[in-house]
Tab-separated table of C-alpha atoms in Angstrom:
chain	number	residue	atom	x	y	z
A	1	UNK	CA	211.786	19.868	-130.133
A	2	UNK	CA	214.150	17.280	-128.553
A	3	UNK	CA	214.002	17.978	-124.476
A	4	UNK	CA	217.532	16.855	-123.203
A	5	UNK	CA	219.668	17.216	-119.903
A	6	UNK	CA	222.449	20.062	-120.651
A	7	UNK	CA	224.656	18.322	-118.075
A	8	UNK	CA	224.552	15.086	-119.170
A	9	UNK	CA	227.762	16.108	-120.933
A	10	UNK	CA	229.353	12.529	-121.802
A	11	UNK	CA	225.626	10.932	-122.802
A	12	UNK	CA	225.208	13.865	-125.490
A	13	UNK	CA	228.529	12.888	-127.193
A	14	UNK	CA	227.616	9.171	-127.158
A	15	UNK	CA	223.354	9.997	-128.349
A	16	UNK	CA	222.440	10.176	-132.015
A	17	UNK	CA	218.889	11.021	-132.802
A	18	UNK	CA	217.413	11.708	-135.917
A	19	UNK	CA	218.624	15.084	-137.191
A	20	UNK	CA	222.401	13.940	-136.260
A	21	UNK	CA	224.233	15.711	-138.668
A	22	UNK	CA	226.678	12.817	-138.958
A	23	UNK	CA	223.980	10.839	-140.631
A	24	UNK	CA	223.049	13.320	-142.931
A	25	UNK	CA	226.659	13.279	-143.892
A	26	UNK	CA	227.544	10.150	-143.750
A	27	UNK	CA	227.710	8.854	-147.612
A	28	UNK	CA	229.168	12.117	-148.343
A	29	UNK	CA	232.317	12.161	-145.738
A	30	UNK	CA	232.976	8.385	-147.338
A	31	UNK	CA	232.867	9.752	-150.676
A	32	UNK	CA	235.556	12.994	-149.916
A	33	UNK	CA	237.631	9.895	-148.206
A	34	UNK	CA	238.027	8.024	-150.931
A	35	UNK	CA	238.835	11.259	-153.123
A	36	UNK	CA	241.362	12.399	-150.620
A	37	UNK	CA	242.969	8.748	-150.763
A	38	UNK	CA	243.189	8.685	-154.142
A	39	UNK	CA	244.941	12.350	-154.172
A	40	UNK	CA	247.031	11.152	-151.497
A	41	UNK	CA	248.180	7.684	-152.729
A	42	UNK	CA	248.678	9.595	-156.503
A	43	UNK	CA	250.557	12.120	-154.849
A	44	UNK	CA	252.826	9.816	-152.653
A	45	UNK	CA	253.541	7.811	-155.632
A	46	UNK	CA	254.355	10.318	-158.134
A	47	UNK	CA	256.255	12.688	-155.657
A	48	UNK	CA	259.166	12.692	-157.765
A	49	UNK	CA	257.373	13.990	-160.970
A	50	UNK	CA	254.832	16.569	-158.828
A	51	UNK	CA	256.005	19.767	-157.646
A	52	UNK	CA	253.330	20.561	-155.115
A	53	UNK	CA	254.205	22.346	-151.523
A	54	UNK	CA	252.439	22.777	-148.501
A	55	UNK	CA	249.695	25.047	-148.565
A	56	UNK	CA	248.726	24.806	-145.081
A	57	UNK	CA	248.823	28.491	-144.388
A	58	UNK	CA	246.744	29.664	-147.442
A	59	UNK	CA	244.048	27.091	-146.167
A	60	UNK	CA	244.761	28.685	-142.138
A	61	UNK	CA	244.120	31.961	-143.581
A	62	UNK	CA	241.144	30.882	-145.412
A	63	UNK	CA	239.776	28.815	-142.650
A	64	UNK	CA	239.510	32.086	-140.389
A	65	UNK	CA	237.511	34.273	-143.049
A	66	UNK	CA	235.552	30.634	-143.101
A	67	UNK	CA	234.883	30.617	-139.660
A	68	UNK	CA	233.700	33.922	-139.851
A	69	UNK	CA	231.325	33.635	-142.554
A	70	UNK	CA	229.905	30.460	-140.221
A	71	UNK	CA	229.585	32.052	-137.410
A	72	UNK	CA	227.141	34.974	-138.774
A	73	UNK	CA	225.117	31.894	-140.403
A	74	UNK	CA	224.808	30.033	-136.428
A	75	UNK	CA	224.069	33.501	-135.233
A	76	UNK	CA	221.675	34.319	-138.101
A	77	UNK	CA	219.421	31.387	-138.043
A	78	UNK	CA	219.356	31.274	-133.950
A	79	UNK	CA	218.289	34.621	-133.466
A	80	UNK	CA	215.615	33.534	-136.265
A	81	UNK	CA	214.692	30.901	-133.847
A	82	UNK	CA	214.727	32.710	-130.805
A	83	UNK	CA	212.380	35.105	-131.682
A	84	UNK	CA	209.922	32.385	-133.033
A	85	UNK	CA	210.202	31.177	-129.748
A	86	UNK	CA	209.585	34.826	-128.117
A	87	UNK	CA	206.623	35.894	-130.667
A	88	UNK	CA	204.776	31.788	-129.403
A	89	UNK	CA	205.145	33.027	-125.577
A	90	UNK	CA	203.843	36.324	-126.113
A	91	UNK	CA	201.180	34.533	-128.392
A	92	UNK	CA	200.567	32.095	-124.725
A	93	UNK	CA	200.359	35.457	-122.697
A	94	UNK	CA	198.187	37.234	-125.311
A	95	UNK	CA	195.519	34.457	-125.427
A	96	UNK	CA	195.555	34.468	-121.393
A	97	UNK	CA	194.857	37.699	-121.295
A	98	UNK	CA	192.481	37.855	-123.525
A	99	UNK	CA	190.391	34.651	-122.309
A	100	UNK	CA	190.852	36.207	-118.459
A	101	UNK	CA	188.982	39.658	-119.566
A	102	UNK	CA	186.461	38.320	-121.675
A	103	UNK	CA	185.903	35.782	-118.532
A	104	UNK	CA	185.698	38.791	-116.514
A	105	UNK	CA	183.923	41.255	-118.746
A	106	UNK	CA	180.751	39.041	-120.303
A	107	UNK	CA	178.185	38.404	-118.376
A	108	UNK	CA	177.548	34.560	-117.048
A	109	UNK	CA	174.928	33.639	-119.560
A	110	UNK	CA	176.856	35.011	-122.704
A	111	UNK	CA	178.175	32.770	-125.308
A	112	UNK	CA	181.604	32.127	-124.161
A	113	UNK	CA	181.877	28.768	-125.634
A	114	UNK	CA	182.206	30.794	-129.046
A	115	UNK	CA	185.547	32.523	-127.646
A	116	UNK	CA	186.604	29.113	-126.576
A	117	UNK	CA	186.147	27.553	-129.211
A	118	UNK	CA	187.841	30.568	-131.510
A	119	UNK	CA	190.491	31.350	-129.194
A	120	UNK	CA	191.824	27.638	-129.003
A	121	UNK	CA	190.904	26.964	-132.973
A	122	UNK	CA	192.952	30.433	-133.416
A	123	UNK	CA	195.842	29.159	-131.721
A	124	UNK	CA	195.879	25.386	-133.651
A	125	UNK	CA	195.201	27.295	-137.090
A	126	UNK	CA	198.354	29.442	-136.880
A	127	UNK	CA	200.302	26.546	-135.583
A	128	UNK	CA	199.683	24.507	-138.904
A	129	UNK	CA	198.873	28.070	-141.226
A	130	UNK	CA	202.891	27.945	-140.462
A	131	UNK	CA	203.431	24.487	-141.247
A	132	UNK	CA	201.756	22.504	-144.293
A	133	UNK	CA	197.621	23.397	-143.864
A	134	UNK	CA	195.328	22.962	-141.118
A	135	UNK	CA	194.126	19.681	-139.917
A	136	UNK	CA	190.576	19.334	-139.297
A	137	UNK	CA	190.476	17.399	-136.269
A	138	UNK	CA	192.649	19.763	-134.289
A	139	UNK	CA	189.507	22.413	-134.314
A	140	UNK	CA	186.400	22.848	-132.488
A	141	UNK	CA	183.198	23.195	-133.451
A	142	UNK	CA	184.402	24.947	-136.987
A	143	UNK	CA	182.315	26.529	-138.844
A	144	UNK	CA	180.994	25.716	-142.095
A	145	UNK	CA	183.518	26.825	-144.788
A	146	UNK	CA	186.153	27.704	-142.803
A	147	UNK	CA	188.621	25.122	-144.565
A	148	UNK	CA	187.744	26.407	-148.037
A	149	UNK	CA	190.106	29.610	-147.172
A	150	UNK	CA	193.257	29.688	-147.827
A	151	UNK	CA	194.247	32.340	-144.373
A	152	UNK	CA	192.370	30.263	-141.844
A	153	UNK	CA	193.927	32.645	-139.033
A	154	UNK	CA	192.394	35.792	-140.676
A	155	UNK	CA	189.358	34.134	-141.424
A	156	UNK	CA	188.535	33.056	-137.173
A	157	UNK	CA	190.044	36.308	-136.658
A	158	UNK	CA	187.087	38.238	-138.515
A	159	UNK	CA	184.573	35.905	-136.575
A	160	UNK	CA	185.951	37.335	-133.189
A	161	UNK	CA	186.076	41.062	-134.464
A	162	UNK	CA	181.743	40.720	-135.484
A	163	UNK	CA	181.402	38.883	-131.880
A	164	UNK	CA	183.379	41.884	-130.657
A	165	UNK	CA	181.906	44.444	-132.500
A	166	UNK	CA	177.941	42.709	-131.526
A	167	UNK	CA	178.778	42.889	-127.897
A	168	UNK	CA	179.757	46.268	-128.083
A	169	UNK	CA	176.705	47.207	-130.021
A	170	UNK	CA	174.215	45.422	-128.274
A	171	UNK	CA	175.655	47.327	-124.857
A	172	UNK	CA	177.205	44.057	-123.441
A	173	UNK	CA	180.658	45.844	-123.242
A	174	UNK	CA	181.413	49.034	-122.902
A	175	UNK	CA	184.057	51.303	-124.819
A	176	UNK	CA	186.371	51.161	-122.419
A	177	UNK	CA	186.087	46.997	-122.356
A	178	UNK	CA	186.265	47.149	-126.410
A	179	UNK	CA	189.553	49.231	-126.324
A	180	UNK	CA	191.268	46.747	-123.944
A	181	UNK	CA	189.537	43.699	-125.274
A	182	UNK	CA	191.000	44.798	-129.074
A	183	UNK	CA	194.876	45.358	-127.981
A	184	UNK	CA	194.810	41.905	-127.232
A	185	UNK	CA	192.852	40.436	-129.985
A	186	UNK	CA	195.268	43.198	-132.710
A	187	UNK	CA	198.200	41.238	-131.204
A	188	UNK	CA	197.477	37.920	-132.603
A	189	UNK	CA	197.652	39.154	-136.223
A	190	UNK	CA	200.712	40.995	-135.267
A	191	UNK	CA	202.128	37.421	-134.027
A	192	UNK	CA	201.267	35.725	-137.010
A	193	UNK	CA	202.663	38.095	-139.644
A	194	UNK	CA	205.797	38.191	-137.481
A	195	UNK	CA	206.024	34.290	-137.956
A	196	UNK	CA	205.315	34.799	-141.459
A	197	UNK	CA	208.185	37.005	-142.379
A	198	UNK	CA	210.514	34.725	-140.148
A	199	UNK	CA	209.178	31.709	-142.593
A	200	UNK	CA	208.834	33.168	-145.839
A	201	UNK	CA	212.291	34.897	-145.656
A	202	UNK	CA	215.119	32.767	-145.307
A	203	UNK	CA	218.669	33.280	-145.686
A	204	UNK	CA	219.637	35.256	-148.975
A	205	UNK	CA	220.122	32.734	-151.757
A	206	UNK	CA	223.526	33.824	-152.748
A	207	UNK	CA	225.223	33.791	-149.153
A	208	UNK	CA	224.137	30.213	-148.752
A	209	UNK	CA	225.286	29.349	-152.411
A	210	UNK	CA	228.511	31.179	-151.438
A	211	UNK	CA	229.187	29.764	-147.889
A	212	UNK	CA	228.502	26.088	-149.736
A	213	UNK	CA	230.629	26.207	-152.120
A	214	UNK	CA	233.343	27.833	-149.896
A	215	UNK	CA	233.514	24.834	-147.914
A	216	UNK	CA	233.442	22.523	-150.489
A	217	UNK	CA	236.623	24.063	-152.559
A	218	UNK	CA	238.114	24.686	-148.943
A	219	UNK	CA	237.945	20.974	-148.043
A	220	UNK	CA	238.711	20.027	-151.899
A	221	UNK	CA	242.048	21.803	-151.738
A	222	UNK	CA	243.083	20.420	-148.420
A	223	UNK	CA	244.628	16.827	-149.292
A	224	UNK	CA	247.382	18.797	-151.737
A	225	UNK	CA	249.047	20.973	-149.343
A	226	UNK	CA	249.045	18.390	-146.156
A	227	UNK	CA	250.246	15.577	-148.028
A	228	UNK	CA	253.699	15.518	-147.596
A	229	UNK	CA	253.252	16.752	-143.827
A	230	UNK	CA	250.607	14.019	-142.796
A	231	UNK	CA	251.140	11.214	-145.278
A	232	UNK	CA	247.672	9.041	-145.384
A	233	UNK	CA	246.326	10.903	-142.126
A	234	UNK	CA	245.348	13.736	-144.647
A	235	UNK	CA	242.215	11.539	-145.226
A	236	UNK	CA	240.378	11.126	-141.715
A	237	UNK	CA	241.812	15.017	-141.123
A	238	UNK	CA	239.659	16.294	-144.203
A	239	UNK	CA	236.878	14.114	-143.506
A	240	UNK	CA	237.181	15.764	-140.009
A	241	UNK	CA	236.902	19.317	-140.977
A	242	UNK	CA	234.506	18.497	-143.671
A	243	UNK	CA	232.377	17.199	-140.972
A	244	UNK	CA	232.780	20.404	-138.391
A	245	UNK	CA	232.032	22.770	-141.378
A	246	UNK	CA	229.163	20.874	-142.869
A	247	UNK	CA	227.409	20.121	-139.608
A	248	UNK	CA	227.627	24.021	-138.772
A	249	UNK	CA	225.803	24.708	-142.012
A	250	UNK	CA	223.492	22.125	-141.868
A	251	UNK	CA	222.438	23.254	-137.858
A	252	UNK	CA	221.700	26.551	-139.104
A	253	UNK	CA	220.062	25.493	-142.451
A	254	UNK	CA	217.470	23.246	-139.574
A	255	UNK	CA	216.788	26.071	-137.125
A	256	UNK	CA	216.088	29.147	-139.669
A	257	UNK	CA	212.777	27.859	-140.272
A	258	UNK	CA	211.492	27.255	-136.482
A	259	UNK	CA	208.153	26.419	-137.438
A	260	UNK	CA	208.246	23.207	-138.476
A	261	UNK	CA	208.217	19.124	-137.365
A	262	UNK	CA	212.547	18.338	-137.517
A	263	UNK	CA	213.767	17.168	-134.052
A	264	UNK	CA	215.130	20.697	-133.280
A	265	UNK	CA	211.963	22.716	-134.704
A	266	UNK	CA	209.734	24.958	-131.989
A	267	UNK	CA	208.004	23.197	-129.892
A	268	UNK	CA	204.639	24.344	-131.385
A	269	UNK	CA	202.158	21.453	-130.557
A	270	UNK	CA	203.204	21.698	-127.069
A	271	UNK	CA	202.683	25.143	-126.972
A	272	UNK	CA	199.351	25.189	-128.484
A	273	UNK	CA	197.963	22.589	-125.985
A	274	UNK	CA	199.014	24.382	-123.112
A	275	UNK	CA	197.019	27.528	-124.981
A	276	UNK	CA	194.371	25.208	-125.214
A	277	UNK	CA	194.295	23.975	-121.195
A	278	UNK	CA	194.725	27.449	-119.712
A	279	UNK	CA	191.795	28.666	-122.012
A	280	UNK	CA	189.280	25.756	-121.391
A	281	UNK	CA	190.154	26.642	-117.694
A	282	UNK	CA	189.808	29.908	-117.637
A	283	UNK	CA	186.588	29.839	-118.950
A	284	UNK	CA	185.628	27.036	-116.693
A	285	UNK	CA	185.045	29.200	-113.848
C-alpha cells in the first residue's frame, strides 16, 4: 500500500508511481488518437459528400447513465476493500486478545512458545493462503508436513484446537477459560473465510464485460458528432475522456481484490508484523 500525504495536493498531481493509470493506458490513448485523427481529417475533408450532425447530446445523455454505471463499480470494489481492511484489524485485535488470555490463563512453565509460534505462523499463513502460497521462511518452527496441505490456515488451526482441547483435559484450564479462549480462536476462521469470499468473488463477469465495452463504443462514437463543433481538438478531447473513464475502471478493477502485492493492495505484510511484535511481546512477560 502506497503511504502518501493527503494534503500534499499539487505533489499528487505532479507523482506517478507504478500503478498510474496513465501508464497502463498510455499505448492505448495514442492508438484512439490516431483513430480519432483519421475520422476527423476524413471527415473535414469529405464534409461536402458526408451528412453527419452533431451528436453531442445523445453522447451527454449517455455519458450520465455512464457515470452511473461507474460510480456503483468505485463504490463496489471500495467497500470490497474496506472491509478487507476491517476483517485484518479485527484479525490484529483477535490475535491480541487471544495471546493476552492465554498469557494470563497458562501457568508460567507451560508451553507458550507453541502459541507463539502458531499464533504468529497463523497470521503469516493467511496473509499468503490469500495471495499465491505460503513462503517457508516467513514461519516458525513449522511442523513437519505442514507445507504438503493445501489450507495451511486450517491445518495450524487444528494444532491450536488439540493444544486447547489437552489443556482443558489435563485440568490446566478450566471451562470457563476454554469458552473464552475458543470465541477468540472461532474468529480467525471466521476472518479467513470472510477474506475468501471477498477474493474468490469478484465483480459479475457480465457487468464488467458490459461497463467495458460501454466505454469503448461511447468514446468510439465521440469524434463523429464533435467534429464540426471542435475541428482537430476532437482528438486530445476523446483521448481525455477515454482517459477519465478508463482510469475509473481500471482503479476499481485494482482495489476489488485487496489482498494482493499492486501499489494500492492492503497493507498485509505490515499488518502481519505488527501481529507478530505485539505477540512475541505479550508473551515476553
Amino acid at each position: 500500500m502506497i503511504k502518501y500525504n493527503p494534503k500534499d495536493w499539487f505533489g499528487l498531481i505532479f507523482r506517478f508511481h507504478q500503478s498510474d493509470t496513465f501508464r497502463k493506458m498510455f499505448w492505448v490513448l495514442i492508438a484512439v488518437g490516431i483513430y480519432s485523427g483519421i475520422v476527423v481529417y476524413i471527415e473535414l475533408r469529405f464534409q461536402d459528400y458526408l451528412n453527419f450532425k452533431s451528436t453531442t447530446q445523445v453522447h451527454s445523455l449517455l455519458g450520465f447513465v455512464l457515470a452511473l454505471l461507474l460510480v456503483f463499480r468505485t463504490n463496489s470494489a471500495y467497500d470490497r476493500w474496506w472491509e478487507g481492511r476491517k476483517l485484518w484489524g479485527s484479525l490484529v485485535n483477535n490475535t491480541r486478545n487471544f495471546s493476552l488470555k492465554l498469557n494470563a490463563f497458562l501457568p508460567d512453565n507451560a508451553n507458550k512458545a507453541f502459541w507463539r509460534n502458531n499464533i504468529i505462523n497463523y497470521t503469516f499463513a493467511v496473509k499468503e493462503h490469500l495471495r499465491n502460497g505460503v513462503k517457508k521462511e516467513e514461519m516458525q518452527d513449522a511442523k513437519d508436513g505442514l507445507f504438503a496441505h493445501e489450507h495451511i490456515p486450517n491445518i495450524i488451526a487444528s494444532d491450536m484446537y488439540k493444544e486447547l482441547n489437552r489443556l482443558y483435559t489435563s485440568k490446566t484450564i478450566t471451562g470457563d477459560e476454554l469458552f473464552l479462549l475458543d470465541k477468540e480462536l472461532k474468529a480467525f476462521t471466521d476472518i479467513v473465510g470472510a477474506c475468501e469470499r471477498i477474493r474468490k468473488t469478484p465483480i459479475p463477469f457480465s457487468y464488467s464485460l458490459f461497463l467495458k465495452k460501454f466505454i469503448f463504443l461511447y468514446t468510439m462514437t465521440m469524434p463523429f458528432g464533435m467534429v464540426y463543433d471542435f475541428k482537430f481538438w476532437t482528438i486530445p478531447i476523446v483521448c481525455l475522456i477515454l482517459y477519465v473513464l478508463g482510469s475509473i475502471e481500471l482503479i476499481g478493477e485494482e482495489i476489488e481484490d485487496p489482498f494482493g502485492l499492486e501499489p494500492n493492495d492492503l497493507p498485509t505484510d505490515a499488518l502481519a508484523n505488527t501481529i507478530k511484535a505485539n505477540v512475541s511481546e505479550i508473551f515476553s512477560q
